[in-house]
XYZ file of N, CA, C and O in Angstrom:
836
model
N 15.930 -5.464 -75.919
C 16.332 -5.600 -74.514
C 15.504 -4.683 -73.614
O 15.053 -5.064 -72.545
N 15.315 -3.453 -74.097
C 14.535 -2.484 -73.334
C 13.078 -2.929 -73.215
O 12.457 -2.781 -72.161
N 12.555 -3.485 -74.318
C 11.178 -3.966 -74.318
C 11.014 -5.133 -73.348
O 10.015 -5.226 -72.621
N 12.007 -6.013 -73.328
C 11.969 -7.163 -72.424
C 12.003 -6.710 -70.968
O 11.274 -7.237 -70.118
N 12.836 -5.718 -70.687
C 12.926 -5.174 -69.329
C 11.604 -4.531 -68.920
O 11.170 -4.644 -67.765
N 10.959 -3.874 -69.873
C 9.663 -3.239 -69.608
C 8.609 -4.285 -69.252
O 7.822 -4.095 -68.319
N 8.607 -5.389 -69.988
C 7.643 -6.465 -69.723
C 7.883 -7.059 -68.338
O 6.937 -7.277 -67.571
N 9.155 -7.309 -68.015
C 9.498 -7.873 -66.702
C 9.067 -6.920 -65.585
O 8.518 -7.340 -64.565
N 9.303 -5.644 -65.806
C 8.926 -4.633 -64.809
C 7.413 -4.602 -64.608
O 6.923 -4.600 -63.473
N 6.676 -4.597 -65.707
C 5.212 -4.567 -65.615
C 4.673 -5.824 -64.937
O 3.727 -5.757 -64.145
N 5.276 -6.966 -65.247
C 4.851 -8.213 -64.611
C 5.126 -8.181 -63.103
O 4.338 -8.697 -62.305
N 6.240 -7.558 -62.736
C 6.573 -7.424 -61.312
C 5.543 -6.551 -60.603
O 5.133 -6.841 -59.469
N 5.102 -5.499 -61.276
C 4.093 -4.616 -60.692
C 2.752 -5.340 -60.546
O 2.048 -5.182 -59.544
N 2.416 -6.146 -61.534
C 1.178 -6.928 -61.455
C 1.283 -7.964 -60.340
O 0.302 -8.250 -59.642
N 2.473 -8.508 -60.152
C 2.700 -9.454 -59.053
C 2.469 -8.770 -57.706
O 1.893 -9.361 -56.786
N 2.899 -7.524 -57.598
C 2.644 -6.756 -56.375
C 1.144 -6.562 -56.158
O 0.657 -6.597 -55.023
N 0.436 -6.361 -57.251
C -1.024 -6.239 -57.163
C -1.624 -7.529 -56.617
O -2.515 -7.511 -55.758
N -1.115 -8.657 -57.100
C -1.608 -9.952 -56.634
C -1.343 -10.136 -55.143
O -2.180 -10.675 -54.416
N -0.184 -9.675 -54.697
C 0.138 -9.746 -53.264
C -0.871 -8.928 -52.462
O -1.349 -9.358 -51.406
N -1.212 -7.757 -52.989
C -2.192 -6.904 -52.317
C -3.557 -7.579 -52.263
O -4.261 -7.509 -51.250
N -3.932 -8.237 -53.354
C -5.219 -8.948 -53.382
C -5.232 -10.052 -52.329
O -6.229 -10.256 -51.628
N -4.109 -10.752 -52.203
C -4.028 -11.844 -51.227
C -4.221 -11.337 -49.797
O -4.752 -12.052 -48.949
N -3.803 -10.099 -49.529
C -3.970 -9.559 -48.173
C -5.442 -9.344 -47.835
O -5.807 -9.271 -46.656
N -6.277 -9.240 -48.863
C -7.707 -9.050 -48.621
C -8.365 -10.325 -48.101
O -9.474 -10.290 -47.575
N -7.671 -11.444 -48.270
C -8.235 -12.729 -47.858
C -8.027 -13.011 -46.377
O -8.756 -13.812 -45.790
N -7.023 -12.401 -45.805
C -6.658 -12.740 -44.424
C -6.610 -11.482 -43.569
O -6.019 -10.474 -43.968
N -7.242 -11.553 -42.409
C -7.173 -10.448 -41.461
C -5.902 -10.613 -40.631
O -5.804 -11.502 -39.785
N -4.908 -9.792 -40.907
C -3.632 -9.910 -40.207
C -3.024 -8.522 -40.039
O -3.211 -7.643 -40.883
N -2.285 -8.345 -38.956
C -1.696 -7.032 -38.674
C -0.657 -6.628 -39.716
O -0.390 -5.445 -39.909
N -0.075 -7.614 -40.382
C 0.963 -7.320 -41.376
C 0.370 -6.779 -42.676
O 1.081 -6.207 -43.497
N -0.935 -6.938 -42.857
C -1.576 -6.509 -44.104
C -1.381 -5.022 -44.379
O -1.096 -4.615 -45.506
N -1.562 -4.211 -43.349
C -1.427 -2.765 -43.530
C -0.002 -2.395 -43.942
O 0.207 -1.492 -44.759
N 0.973 -3.115 -43.398
C 2.373 -2.864 -43.758
C 2.631 -3.233 -45.215
O 3.293 -2.484 -45.952
N 2.097 -4.382 -45.632
C 2.258 -4.822 -47.025
C 1.622 -3.815 -47.973
O 2.224 -3.408 -48.976
N 0.405 -3.398 -47.637
C -0.295 -2.430 -48.490
C 0.445 -1.095 -48.548
O 0.468 -0.439 -49.594
N 1.048 -0.714 -47.432
C 1.810 0.537 -47.396
C 3.038 0.451 -48.300
O 3.321 1.377 -49.075
N 3.750 -0.666 -48.211
C 4.956 -0.851 -49.036
C 4.590 -0.854 -50.522
O 5.243 -0.192 -51.340
N 3.528 -1.588 -50.856
C 3.092 -1.659 -52.258
C 2.655 -0.280 -52.742
O 2.977 0.131 -53.866
N 1.939 0.448 -51.888
C 1.498 1.797 -52.262
C 2.701 2.707 -52.527
O 2.697 3.475 -53.494
N 3.730 2.621 -51.686
C 4.934 3.445 -51.869
C 5.599 3.124 -53.210
O 6.032 4.027 -53.936
N 5.656 1.835 -53.542
C 6.248 1.420 -54.827
C 5.474 2.030 -55.990
O 6.057 2.595 -56.926
N 4.143 1.937 -55.928
C 3.317 2.485 -57.004
C 3.405 4.013 -57.052
O 3.379 4.606 -58.137
N 3.508 4.630 -55.893
C 3.628 6.090 -55.843
C 4.931 6.544 -56.504
O 4.937 7.492 -57.306
N 6.019 5.860 -56.177
C 7.320 6.184 -56.789
C 7.254 5.984 -58.302
O 7.745 6.812 -59.080
N 6.622 4.880 -58.706
C 6.474 4.596 -60.134
C 5.682 5.707 -60.822
O 6.052 6.165 -61.913
N 4.613 6.145 -60.177
C 3.765 7.204 -60.751
C 4.546 8.517 -60.875
O 4.476 9.195 -61.907
N 5.288 8.854 -59.833
C 6.076 10.097 -59.847
C 7.129 10.062 -60.960
O 7.320 11.044 -61.687
N 7.788 8.915 -61.101
C 8.809 8.773 -62.153
C 8.181 8.914 -63.535
O 8.741 9.563 -64.424
N 6.997 8.319 -63.707
C 6.319 8.409 -65.004
C 5.941 9.858 -65.330
O 6.015 10.275 -66.488
N 5.527 10.604 -64.314
C 5.196 12.018 -64.536
C 6.457 12.803 -64.911
O 6.445 13.629 -65.830
N 7.539 12.530 -64.202
C 8.799 13.230 -64.472
C 9.283 12.956 -65.897
O 9.760 13.856 -66.601
N 9.143 11.703 -66.332
C 9.629 11.313 -67.658
C 8.663 11.675 -68.785
O 9.052 11.659 -69.959
N 7.420 11.984 -68.429
C 6.421 12.305 -69.458
C 6.771 13.615 -70.161
O 7.164 14.592 -69.513
N 6.635 13.623 -71.482
C 6.909 14.844 -72.250
C 5.908 15.943 -71.897
O 6.270 17.103 -71.751
N 4.653 15.525 -71.795
C 3.601 16.464 -71.409
C 2.988 15.970 -70.104
O 2.138 15.077 -70.092
N 3.436 16.521 -69.007
C 3.034 16.033 -67.685
C 1.542 16.203 -67.434
O 0.880 15.311 -66.896
N 1.010 17.348 -67.802
C -0.417 17.592 -67.578
C -1.271 16.650 -68.426
O -2.311 16.176 -67.986
N -0.802 16.371 -69.627
C -1.520 15.450 -70.509
C -1.538 14.047 -69.911
O -2.541 13.335 -69.996
N -0.418 13.654 -69.297
C -0.339 12.340 -68.652
C -1.341 12.243 -67.500
O -2.022 11.235 -67.335
N -1.432 13.308 -66.713
C -2.368 13.324 -65.584
C -3.810 13.272 -66.085
O -4.642 12.539 -65.550
N -4.099 14.053 -67.129
C -5.460 14.073 -67.681
C -5.830 12.734 -68.304
O -6.989 12.316 -68.249
N -4.842 12.073 -68.876
C -5.089 10.785 -69.527
C -5.290 9.667 -68.508
O -5.935 8.661 -68.799
N -4.742 9.843 -67.311
C -4.834 8.804 -66.273
C -5.364 9.383 -64.954
O -4.681 9.322 -63.924
N -6.576 9.940 -64.971
C -7.095 10.576 -63.748
C -7.325 9.587 -62.613
O -7.080 9.904 -61.447
N -7.790 8.382 -62.957
C -8.064 7.394 -61.916
C -6.772 6.869 -61.288
O -6.757 6.481 -60.123
N -5.712 6.871 -62.075
C -4.421 6.435 -61.536
C -3.937 7.424 -60.479
O -3.380 7.026 -59.455
N -4.174 8.699 -60.729
C -3.822 9.724 -59.740
C -4.610 9.511 -58.453
O -4.058 9.567 -57.347
N -5.902 9.253 -58.603
C -6.743 9.002 -57.424
C -6.293 7.745 -56.684
O -6.368 7.675 -55.455
N -5.819 6.763 -57.453
C -5.412 5.489 -56.852
C -4.175 5.635 -55.973
O -4.025 4.909 -54.985
N -3.285 6.564 -56.328
C -2.051 6.708 -55.544
C -2.212 7.685 -54.378
O -1.340 7.770 -53.517
N -3.323 8.409 -54.353
C -3.583 9.284 -53.204
C -4.050 8.410 -52.038
O -5.005 7.645 -52.181
N -3.410 8.487 -50.890
C -3.734 7.581 -49.764
C -5.008 7.964 -49.011
O -4.976 8.281 -47.820
N -6.139 7.920 -49.715
C -7.408 8.253 -49.065
C -7.713 7.316 -47.900
O -8.375 7.705 -46.933
N -7.244 6.065 -48.009
C -7.540 5.073 -46.968
C -6.950 5.460 -45.614
O -7.411 4.980 -44.575
N -5.946 6.337 -45.618
C -5.321 6.744 -44.361
C -6.206 7.703 -43.559
O -5.977 7.916 -42.367
N -7.222 8.256 -44.230
C -8.092 9.221 -43.559
C -9.311 8.568 -42.922
O -10.124 9.234 -42.295
N -9.454 7.258 -43.117
C -10.624 6.562 -42.593
C -10.202 5.401 -41.703
O -9.193 4.746 -41.951
N -10.994 5.163 -40.688
C -10.734 4.055 -39.773
C -11.734 2.915 -39.968
O -11.540 1.825 -39.452
N -12.811 3.193 -40.706
C -13.827 2.166 -40.942
C -13.280 1.149 -41.936
O -12.874 1.508 -43.049
N -13.274 -0.106 -41.536
C -12.641 -1.160 -42.335
C -13.252 -1.277 -43.731
O -12.534 -1.458 -44.715
N -14.566 -1.160 -43.816
C -15.225 -1.321 -45.116
C -14.837 -0.208 -46.087
O -14.656 -0.451 -47.278
N -14.727 1.008 -45.563
C -14.347 2.136 -46.420
C -12.903 1.975 -46.888
O -12.581 2.189 -48.057
N -12.035 1.582 -45.967
C -10.627 1.348 -46.314
C -10.529 0.265 -47.378
O -9.762 0.375 -48.337
N -11.330 -0.777 -47.217
C -11.333 -1.884 -48.171
C -11.765 -1.405 -49.562
O -11.201 -1.823 -50.573
N -12.739 -0.513 -49.603
C -13.194 0.024 -50.889
C -12.068 0.775 -51.596
O -11.897 0.657 -52.809
N -11.309 1.540 -50.829
C -10.173 2.259 -51.415
C -9.118 1.280 -51.920
O -8.517 1.489 -52.977
N -8.895 0.220 -51.152
C -7.947 -0.807 -51.588
C -8.394 -1.422 -52.915
O -7.593 -1.609 -53.834
N -9.679 -1.743 -52.995
C -10.218 -2.368 -54.202
C -10.093 -1.439 -55.403
O -9.726 -1.861 -56.502
N -10.416 -0.174 -55.185
C -10.305 0.817 -56.266
C -8.857 0.934 -56.735
O -8.575 0.954 -57.936
N -7.944 0.994 -55.778
C -6.520 1.120 -56.112
C -6.032 -0.101 -56.889
O -5.348 0.025 -57.911
N -6.391 -1.278 -56.412
C -5.956 -2.519 -57.052
C -6.454 -2.589 -58.491
O -5.700 -2.880 -59.422
N -7.738 -2.313 -58.655
C -8.335 -2.432 -59.983
C -7.765 -1.397 -60.949
O -7.460 -1.700 -62.107
N -7.602 -0.172 -60.482
C -7.086 0.902 -61.333
C -5.652 0.631 -61.765
O -5.302 0.768 -62.945
N -4.824 0.247 -60.810
C -3.411 0.000 -61.111
C -3.253 -1.214 -62.023
O -2.452 -1.200 -62.966
N -4.034 -2.258 -61.753
C -3.982 -3.451 -62.610
C -4.341 -3.097 -64.043
O -3.651 -3.493 -64.992
N -5.413 -2.338 -64.189
C -5.854 -1.944 -65.527
C -4.783 -1.120 -66.239
O -4.548 -1.283 -67.439
N -4.105 -0.263 -65.492
C -3.081 0.599 -66.089
C -1.937 -0.221 -66.682
O -1.452 0.071 -67.783
N -1.508 -1.243 -65.954
C -0.368 -2.038 -66.417
C -0.760 -3.091 -67.449
O 0.075 -3.531 -68.240
N -2.021 -3.489 -67.438
C -2.464 -4.545 -68.349
C -2.927 -3.983 -69.693
O -2.724 -4.608 -70.739
N -3.526 -2.795 -69.674
C -4.117 -2.213 -70.888
C -3.170 -2.148 -72.087
O -3.572 -2.489 -73.209
N -1.903 -1.723 -71.919
C -1.009 -1.677 -73.094
C -0.859 -3.021 -73.797
O -0.739 -3.078 -75.024
N -0.883 -4.098 -73.019
C -0.739 -5.431 -73.613
C -2.037 -5.880 -74.280
O -2.015 -6.620 -75.266
N -3.153 -5.420 -73.743
C -4.441 -5.721 -74.368
C -4.510 -5.077 -75.745
O -4.969 -5.685 -76.716
N -4.028 -3.849 -75.831
C -4.066 -3.119 -77.101
C -3.187 -3.770 -78.164
O -3.422 -3.599 -79.359
N -2.182 -4.509 -77.730
C -1.278 -5.160 -78.677
C -1.864 -6.448 -79.256
O -1.368 -6.963 -80.256
N -2.913 -6.956 -78.618
C -3.525 -8.195 -79.098
C -4.259 -7.956 -80.411
O -4.907 -6.927 -80.590
N -4.162 -8.910 -81.300
C -4.915 -8.818 -82.548
C -6.379 -9.123 -82.271
O -6.733 -9.665 -81.217
N -7.221 -8.786 -83.223
C -8.658 -9.034 -83.064
C -8.931 -10.526 -82.862
O -9.759 -10.913 -82.029
N -8.205 -11.360 -83.602
C -8.390 -12.815 -83.498
C -8.046 -13.312 -82.100
O -8.779 -14.115 -81.505
N -6.940 -12.822 -81.560
C -6.521 -13.241 -80.221
C -7.516 -12.776 -79.158
O -7.794 -13.491 -78.191
N -8.039 -11.589 -79.350
C -9.036 -11.080 -78.404
C -10.289 -11.947 -78.418
O -10.845 -12.282 -77.370
N -10.724 -12.318 -79.609
C -11.913 -13.155 -79.733
C -11.674 -14.542 -79.151
O -12.546 -15.105 -78.484
N -10.490 -15.095 -79.395
C -10.153 -16.406 -78.833
C -10.150 -16.356 -77.308
O -10.614 -17.286 -76.639
N -9.638 -15.257 -76.785
C -9.591 -15.078 -75.335
C -10.994 -15.032 -74.746
O -11.289 -15.699 -73.744
N -11.864 -14.274 -75.392
C -13.239 -14.145 -74.901
C -14.020 -15.443 -75.070
O -14.792 -15.838 -74.188
N -13.811 -16.117 -76.202
C -14.546 -17.358 -76.464
C -14.087 -18.506 -75.567
O -14.866 -19.416 -75.269
N -12.829 -18.455 -75.149
C -12.311 -19.516 -74.274
C -12.697 -19.290 -72.810
O -12.522 -20.183 -71.974
N -13.224 -18.120 -72.517
C -13.557 -17.770 -71.133
C -14.525 -18.754 -70.472
O -14.262 -19.209 -69.350
N -15.656 -19.107 -71.107
C -16.586 -20.043 -70.453
C -15.934 -21.370 -70.080
O -16.164 -21.895 -68.981
N -15.115 -21.910 -70.988
C -14.455 -23.188 -70.712
C -13.475 -23.059 -69.549
O -13.412 -23.930 -68.669
N -12.727 -21.959 -69.524
C -11.773 -21.727 -68.438
C -12.479 -21.582 -67.095
O -12.030 -22.125 -66.080
N -13.586 -20.863 -67.111
C -14.355 -20.680 -65.871
C -14.933 -22.004 -65.384
O -14.983 -22.266 -64.175
N -15.368 -22.827 -66.321
C -15.930 -24.133 -65.956
C -14.864 -25.025 -65.330
O -15.110 -25.674 -64.302
N -13.682 -25.037 -65.931
C -12.573 -25.836 -65.388
C -12.201 -25.346 -63.993
O -12.020 -26.146 -63.062
N -12.104 -24.037 -63.840
C -11.763 -23.474 -62.528
C -12.844 -23.783 -61.500
O -12.544 -24.088 -60.341
N -14.091 -23.707 -61.923
C -15.210 -24.012 -61.025
C -15.101 -25.431 -60.484
O -15.231 -25.668 -59.273
N -14.847 -26.378 -61.368
C -14.731 -27.784 -60.963
C -13.541 -27.981 -60.027
O -13.632 -28.691 -59.015
N -12.423 -27.326 -60.349
C -11.222 -27.450 -59.514
C -11.485 -26.925 -58.104
O -11.147 -27.581 -57.108
N -12.095 -25.754 -58.017
C -12.361 -25.156 -56.703
C -13.393 -25.974 -55.936
O -13.297 -26.144 -54.718
N -14.362 -26.496 -56.649
C -15.402 -27.326 -56.022
C -14.801 -28.604 -55.434
O -15.210 -29.072 -54.371
N -13.793 -29.146 -56.113
C -13.192 -30.412 -55.695
C -12.011 -30.236 -54.735
O -11.426 -31.222 -54.293
N -11.659 -29.013 -54.410
C -10.463 -28.764 -53.604
C -10.706 -28.792 -52.099
O -9.856 -28.371 -51.321
N -11.839 -29.233 -51.686
C -12.086 -29.344 -50.251
C -12.522 -28.053 -49.593
O -12.344 -27.877 -48.382
N -13.074 -27.135 -50.384
C -13.607 -25.904 -49.812
C -15.016 -26.152 -49.273
O -15.596 -27.215 -49.468
N -15.555 -25.157 -48.606
C -16.887 -25.305 -48.016
C -17.967 -25.023 -49.054
O -18.794 -24.124 -48.906
N -17.931 -25.803 -50.105
C -18.880 -25.634 -51.205
C -19.522 -26.985 -51.493
O -18.856 -27.920 -51.934
N -20.806 -27.053 -51.241
C -21.493 -28.338 -51.386
C -21.845 -28.643 -52.833
O -21.767 -29.793 -53.279
N -22.223 -27.603 -53.577
C -22.650 -27.794 -54.960
C -21.729 -27.035 -55.917
O -21.148 -26.014 -55.559
N -21.651 -27.540 -57.150
C -20.758 -26.937 -58.135
C -21.177 -25.514 -58.493
O -20.328 -24.663 -58.772
N -22.499 -25.258 -58.461
C -22.953 -23.916 -58.838
C -22.550 -22.873 -57.790
O -22.429 -21.684 -58.095
N -22.317 -23.315 -56.551
C -21.811 -22.400 -55.527
C -20.370 -21.988 -55.868
O -19.992 -20.821 -55.713
N -19.600 -22.956 -56.343
C -18.224 -22.663 -56.763
C -18.223 -21.725 -57.969
O -17.401 -20.803 -58.053
N -19.157 -21.957 -58.888
C -19.238 -21.099 -60.069
C -19.584 -19.665 -59.673
O -19.037 -18.705 -60.237
N -20.464 -19.512 -58.710
C -20.850 -18.177 -58.246
C -19.648 -17.445 -57.649
O -19.446 -16.247 -57.891
N -18.834 -18.168 -56.890
C -17.628 -17.576 -56.296
C -16.658 -17.136 -57.396
O -16.122 -16.022 -57.367
N -16.455 -18.009 -58.379
C -15.555 -17.685 -59.496
C -16.078 -16.479 -60.268
O -15.313 -15.565 -60.617
N -17.374 -16.469 -60.521
C -17.997 -15.377 -61.273
C -17.838 -14.052 -60.533
O -17.570 -13.015 -61.147
N -17.985 -14.090 -59.218
C -17.796 -12.884 -58.407
C -16.390 -12.322 -58.579
O -16.199 -11.123 -58.776
N -15.421 -13.209 -58.513
C -14.028 -12.772 -58.586
C -13.632 -12.318 -59.985
O -12.632 -11.616 -60.145
N -14.400 -12.708 -60.961
C -14.104 -12.287 -62.328
C -14.397 -10.801 -62.521
O -13.747 -10.133 -63.324
N -15.361 -10.284 -61.785
C -15.785 -8.901 -61.985
C -15.459 -7.970 -60.827
O -15.318 -6.772 -61.008
N -15.360 -8.520 -59.632
C -15.004 -7.693 -58.480
C -14.050 -8.475 -57.594
O -14.054 -9.703 -57.591
N -13.233 -7.736 -56.837
C -12.340 -8.385 -55.882
C -13.126 -8.595 -54.596
O -13.484 -7.641 -53.914
N -13.389 -9.841 -54.268
C -14.176 -10.129 -53.076
C -13.391 -11.057 -52.158
O -12.382 -11.638 -52.534
N -13.901 -11.182 -50.958
C -13.294 -12.080 -49.980
C -14.295 -13.188 -49.691
O -15.373 -12.926 -49.176
N -13.944 -14.427 -50.045
C -14.864 -15.550 -49.878
C -14.367 -16.522 -48.817
O -14.481 -17.737 -48.958
N -13.803 -15.968 -47.754
C -13.214 -16.821 -46.718
C -14.233 -17.733 -46.045
O -13.883 -18.786 -45.524
N -15.500 -17.311 -46.055
C -16.506 -18.147 -45.412
C -16.719 -19.455 -46.167
O -17.203 -20.433 -45.601
N -16.345 -19.487 -47.435
C -16.524 -20.706 -48.230
C -15.221 -21.233 -48.835
O -15.141 -22.396 -49.213
N -14.202 -20.387 -48.920
C -12.918 -20.793 -49.512
C -11.844 -20.788 -48.429
O -11.560 -19.758 -47.826
N -11.263 -21.948 -48.183
C -10.217 -22.039 -47.158
C -9.017 -22.847 -47.643
O -8.230 -23.334 -46.853
N -8.900 -22.977 -48.946
C -7.836 -23.766 -49.550
C -6.930 -22.813 -50.319
O -7.385 -22.125 -51.234
N -5.636 -22.756 -49.955
C -4.750 -21.736 -50.527
C -4.644 -21.797 -52.053
O -4.673 -20.750 -52.710
N -4.515 -22.984 -52.665
C -4.509 -23.020 -54.143
C -5.773 -22.408 -54.747
O -5.712 -21.782 -55.810
N -6.901 -22.575 -54.060
C -8.145 -21.963 -54.534
C -8.053 -20.446 -54.470
O -8.508 -19.737 -55.377
N -7.446 -19.948 -53.397
C -7.270 -18.501 -53.240
C -6.387 -17.954 -54.364
O -6.672 -16.900 -54.939
N -5.323 -18.685 -54.692
C -4.444 -18.259 -55.786
C -5.193 -18.241 -57.120
O -5.049 -17.300 -57.909
N -5.988 -19.277 -57.348
C -6.769 -19.345 -58.586
C -7.731 -18.164 -58.694
O -7.863 -17.545 -59.751
N -8.386 -17.852 -57.590
C -9.350 -16.753 -57.596
C -8.655 -15.399 -57.733
O -9.209 -14.470 -58.325
N -7.458 -15.301 -57.193
C -6.678 -14.066 -57.353
C -6.317 -13.853 -58.819
O -6.452 -12.744 -59.357
N -5.882 -14.924 -59.471
C -5.573 -14.855 -60.906
C -6.834 -14.528 -61.698
O -6.799 -13.764 -62.669
N -7.960 -15.089 -61.254
C -9.244 -14.805 -61.909
C -9.575 -13.325 -61.827
O -10.086 -12.733 -62.785
N -9.280 -12.715 -60.684
C -9.536 -11.284 -60.522
C -8.707 -10.466 -61.506
O -9.203 -9.509 -62.110
N -7.440 -10.848 -61.675
C -6.579 -10.163 -62.643
C -7.108 -10.385 -64.060
O -7.177 -9.459 -64.872
N -7.485 -11.614 -64.341
C -8.027 -11.955 -65.654
C -9.316 -11.172 -65.913
O -9.595 -10.758 -67.037
N -10.086 -10.972 -64.849
C -11.324 -10.200 -64.969
C -11.058 -8.771 -65.404
O -11.815 -8.204 -66.199
N -9.984 -8.192 -64.886
C -9.610 -6.832 -65.290
C -9.274 -6.799 -66.780
O -9.622 -5.857 -67.494
N -8.601 -7.858 -67.256
C -8.263 -7.947 -68.682
C -9.534 -8.004 -69.522
O -9.667 -7.302 -70.533
N -10.484 -8.839 -69.094
C -11.753 -8.963 -69.819
C -12.497 -7.632 -69.832
O -13.013 -7.193 -70.870
N -12.539 -6.985 -68.682
C -13.208 -5.684 -68.609
C -12.518 -4.667 -69.511
O -13.173 -3.840 -70.154
N -11.188 -4.752 -69.572
C -10.438 -3.855 -70.451
C -10.774 -4.091 -71.914
O -10.933 -3.140 -72.688
N -10.904 -5.360 -72.295
C -11.271 -5.698 -73.672
C -12.659 -5.167 -74.019
O -12.877 -4.603 -75.094
N -13.588 -5.362 -73.093
C -14.966 -4.910 -73.324
C -15.024 -3.391 -73.431
O -15.678 -2.840 -74.327
N -14.328 -2.714 -72.516
C -14.324 -1.249 -72.545
C -13.661 -0.718 -73.813
O -14.133 0.256 -74.412
N -12.572 -1.372 -74.215
C -11.888 -0.948 -75.438
C -12.807 -1.108 -76.642
O -12.883 -0.233 -77.506
N -13.508 -2.242 -76.700
C -14.456 -2.479 -77.794
C -15.557 -1.420 -77.786
O -15.929 -0.883 -78.832
N -16.057 -1.111 -76.583
C -17.126 -0.123 -76.452
C -16.654 1.257 -76.902
O -17.344 1.954 -77.660
N -15.462 1.645 -76.455
C -14.924 2.955 -76.837
C -14.652 3.031 -78.336
O -14.869 4.072 -78.962
N -14.169 1.926 -78.907
C -13.916 1.891 -80.353
C -15.219 2.070 -81.130
O -15.266 2.789 -82.135
N -16.271 1.401 -80.648
C -17.576 1.518 -81.302
C -18.118 2.940 -81.189
O -18.646 3.498 -82.161
N -18.003 3.518 -79.995
C -18.485 4.888 -79.791
C -17.700 5.881 -80.644
O -18.277 6.815 -81.214
N -16.390 5.641 -80.742
C -15.557 6.517 -81.567
C -15.928 6.390 -83.040
O -15.978 7.386 -83.773
N -16.219 5.158 -83.452
C -16.619 4.913 -84.836
C -17.945 5.609 -85.147
O -18.105 6.242 -86.198
N -18.888 5.495 -84.212
C -20.194 6.154 -84.383
C -20.022 7.674 -84.444
O -20.643 8.360 -85.258
N -19.151 8.187 -83.582
C -18.902 9.632 -83.538
C -18.328 10.140 -84.861
O -18.768 11.157 -85.392
N -17.366 9.399 -85.404
C -16.746 9.805 -86.666
C -17.754 9.748 -87.819
O -17.759 10.628 -88.694
N -18.595 8.718 -87.803
C -19.603 8.596 -88.860
C -20.605 9.744 -88.795
O -20.971 10.330 -89.820
N -21.037 10.067 -87.588
C -21.977 11.179 -87.415
C -21.328 12.508 -87.813
O -21.973 13.384 -88.385
N -20.050 12.616 -87.494
C -19.323 13.836 -87.832
C -19.212 13.997 -89.346
O -19.359 15.102 -89.889
N -18.971 12.865 -90.034
C -18.883 12.898 -91.494
C -20.227 13.252 -92.121
O -20.300 14.031 -93.074
N -21.294 12.660 -91.564
C -22.643 12.948 -92.071
C -22.979 14.419 -91.874
O -23.518 15.086 -92.761
N -22.627 14.928 -90.685
C -22.902 16.333 -90.382
C -22.116 17.256 -91.315
O -22.638 18.253 -91.818
N -20.848 16.879 -91.568
C -20.009 17.691 -92.457
C -20.543 17.670 -93.884
O -20.562 18.694 -94.577
N -21.000 16.477 -94.317
C -21.546 16.345 -95.671
C -22.822 17.157 -95.821
O -23.046 17.831 -96.830
N -23.665 17.098 -94.795
C -24.933 17.843 -94.813
C -24.672 19.342 -94.846
O -25.325 20.102 -95.566
N -23.685 19.750 -94.057
C -23.346 21.172 -93.981
C -22.773 21.666 -95.311
O -23.075 22.768 -95.773
N -21.944 20.817 -95.941
C -21.344 21.186 -97.228
C -22.402 21.240 -98.321
O -22.397 22.121 -99.183
N -23.340 20.282 -98.260
C -24.409 20.236 -99.259
C -25.375 21.387 -99.116
O -25.938 21.898 -100.087
N -25.554 21.821 -97.846
C -26.470 22.931 -97.601
C -25.855 24.243 -98.014
O -26.535 25.190 -98.358
């Protein structure tokens, strides 16, 4: 029951992230209010996690970017582009924080299936967005938009004006964070493996000497 509640809670937080991403698509006065409310929710969540952590300093050291994400740096700047960069950093960091535990639970087979299915999923999404009446004349233009959203949160309002397309691209951005998490986890595992092997070789050499 507790595990189920945790999953529901994490999904709700990711949903809030999606709402924040959607605000990047539209220039509206309500956007700042939405971002403020979402930031307050994440700040409260962060504070509670620190309070409940057995080793508070260890939690902070383990999640340095999460700390930076909840600090309202965007309030100190009036330049829209700089504020947007802080929003993007916050969105990506928080998304990664809530998604990473579930990535770690995936088996190697599931991870490989996820990565191998990516090209087909991107192709299907590309065709859907291309056919949805957006300002995209060629399919490769749609693919470029999808590819952008897979790795960075961007605003493609000049070419995307169909709300279902915006939702698809928002989901793609979240999915992109998952893919990046898988790649980073694989990279860190490899580096850790190399480190342990070198350490063993060094220890063996030292013992033999």
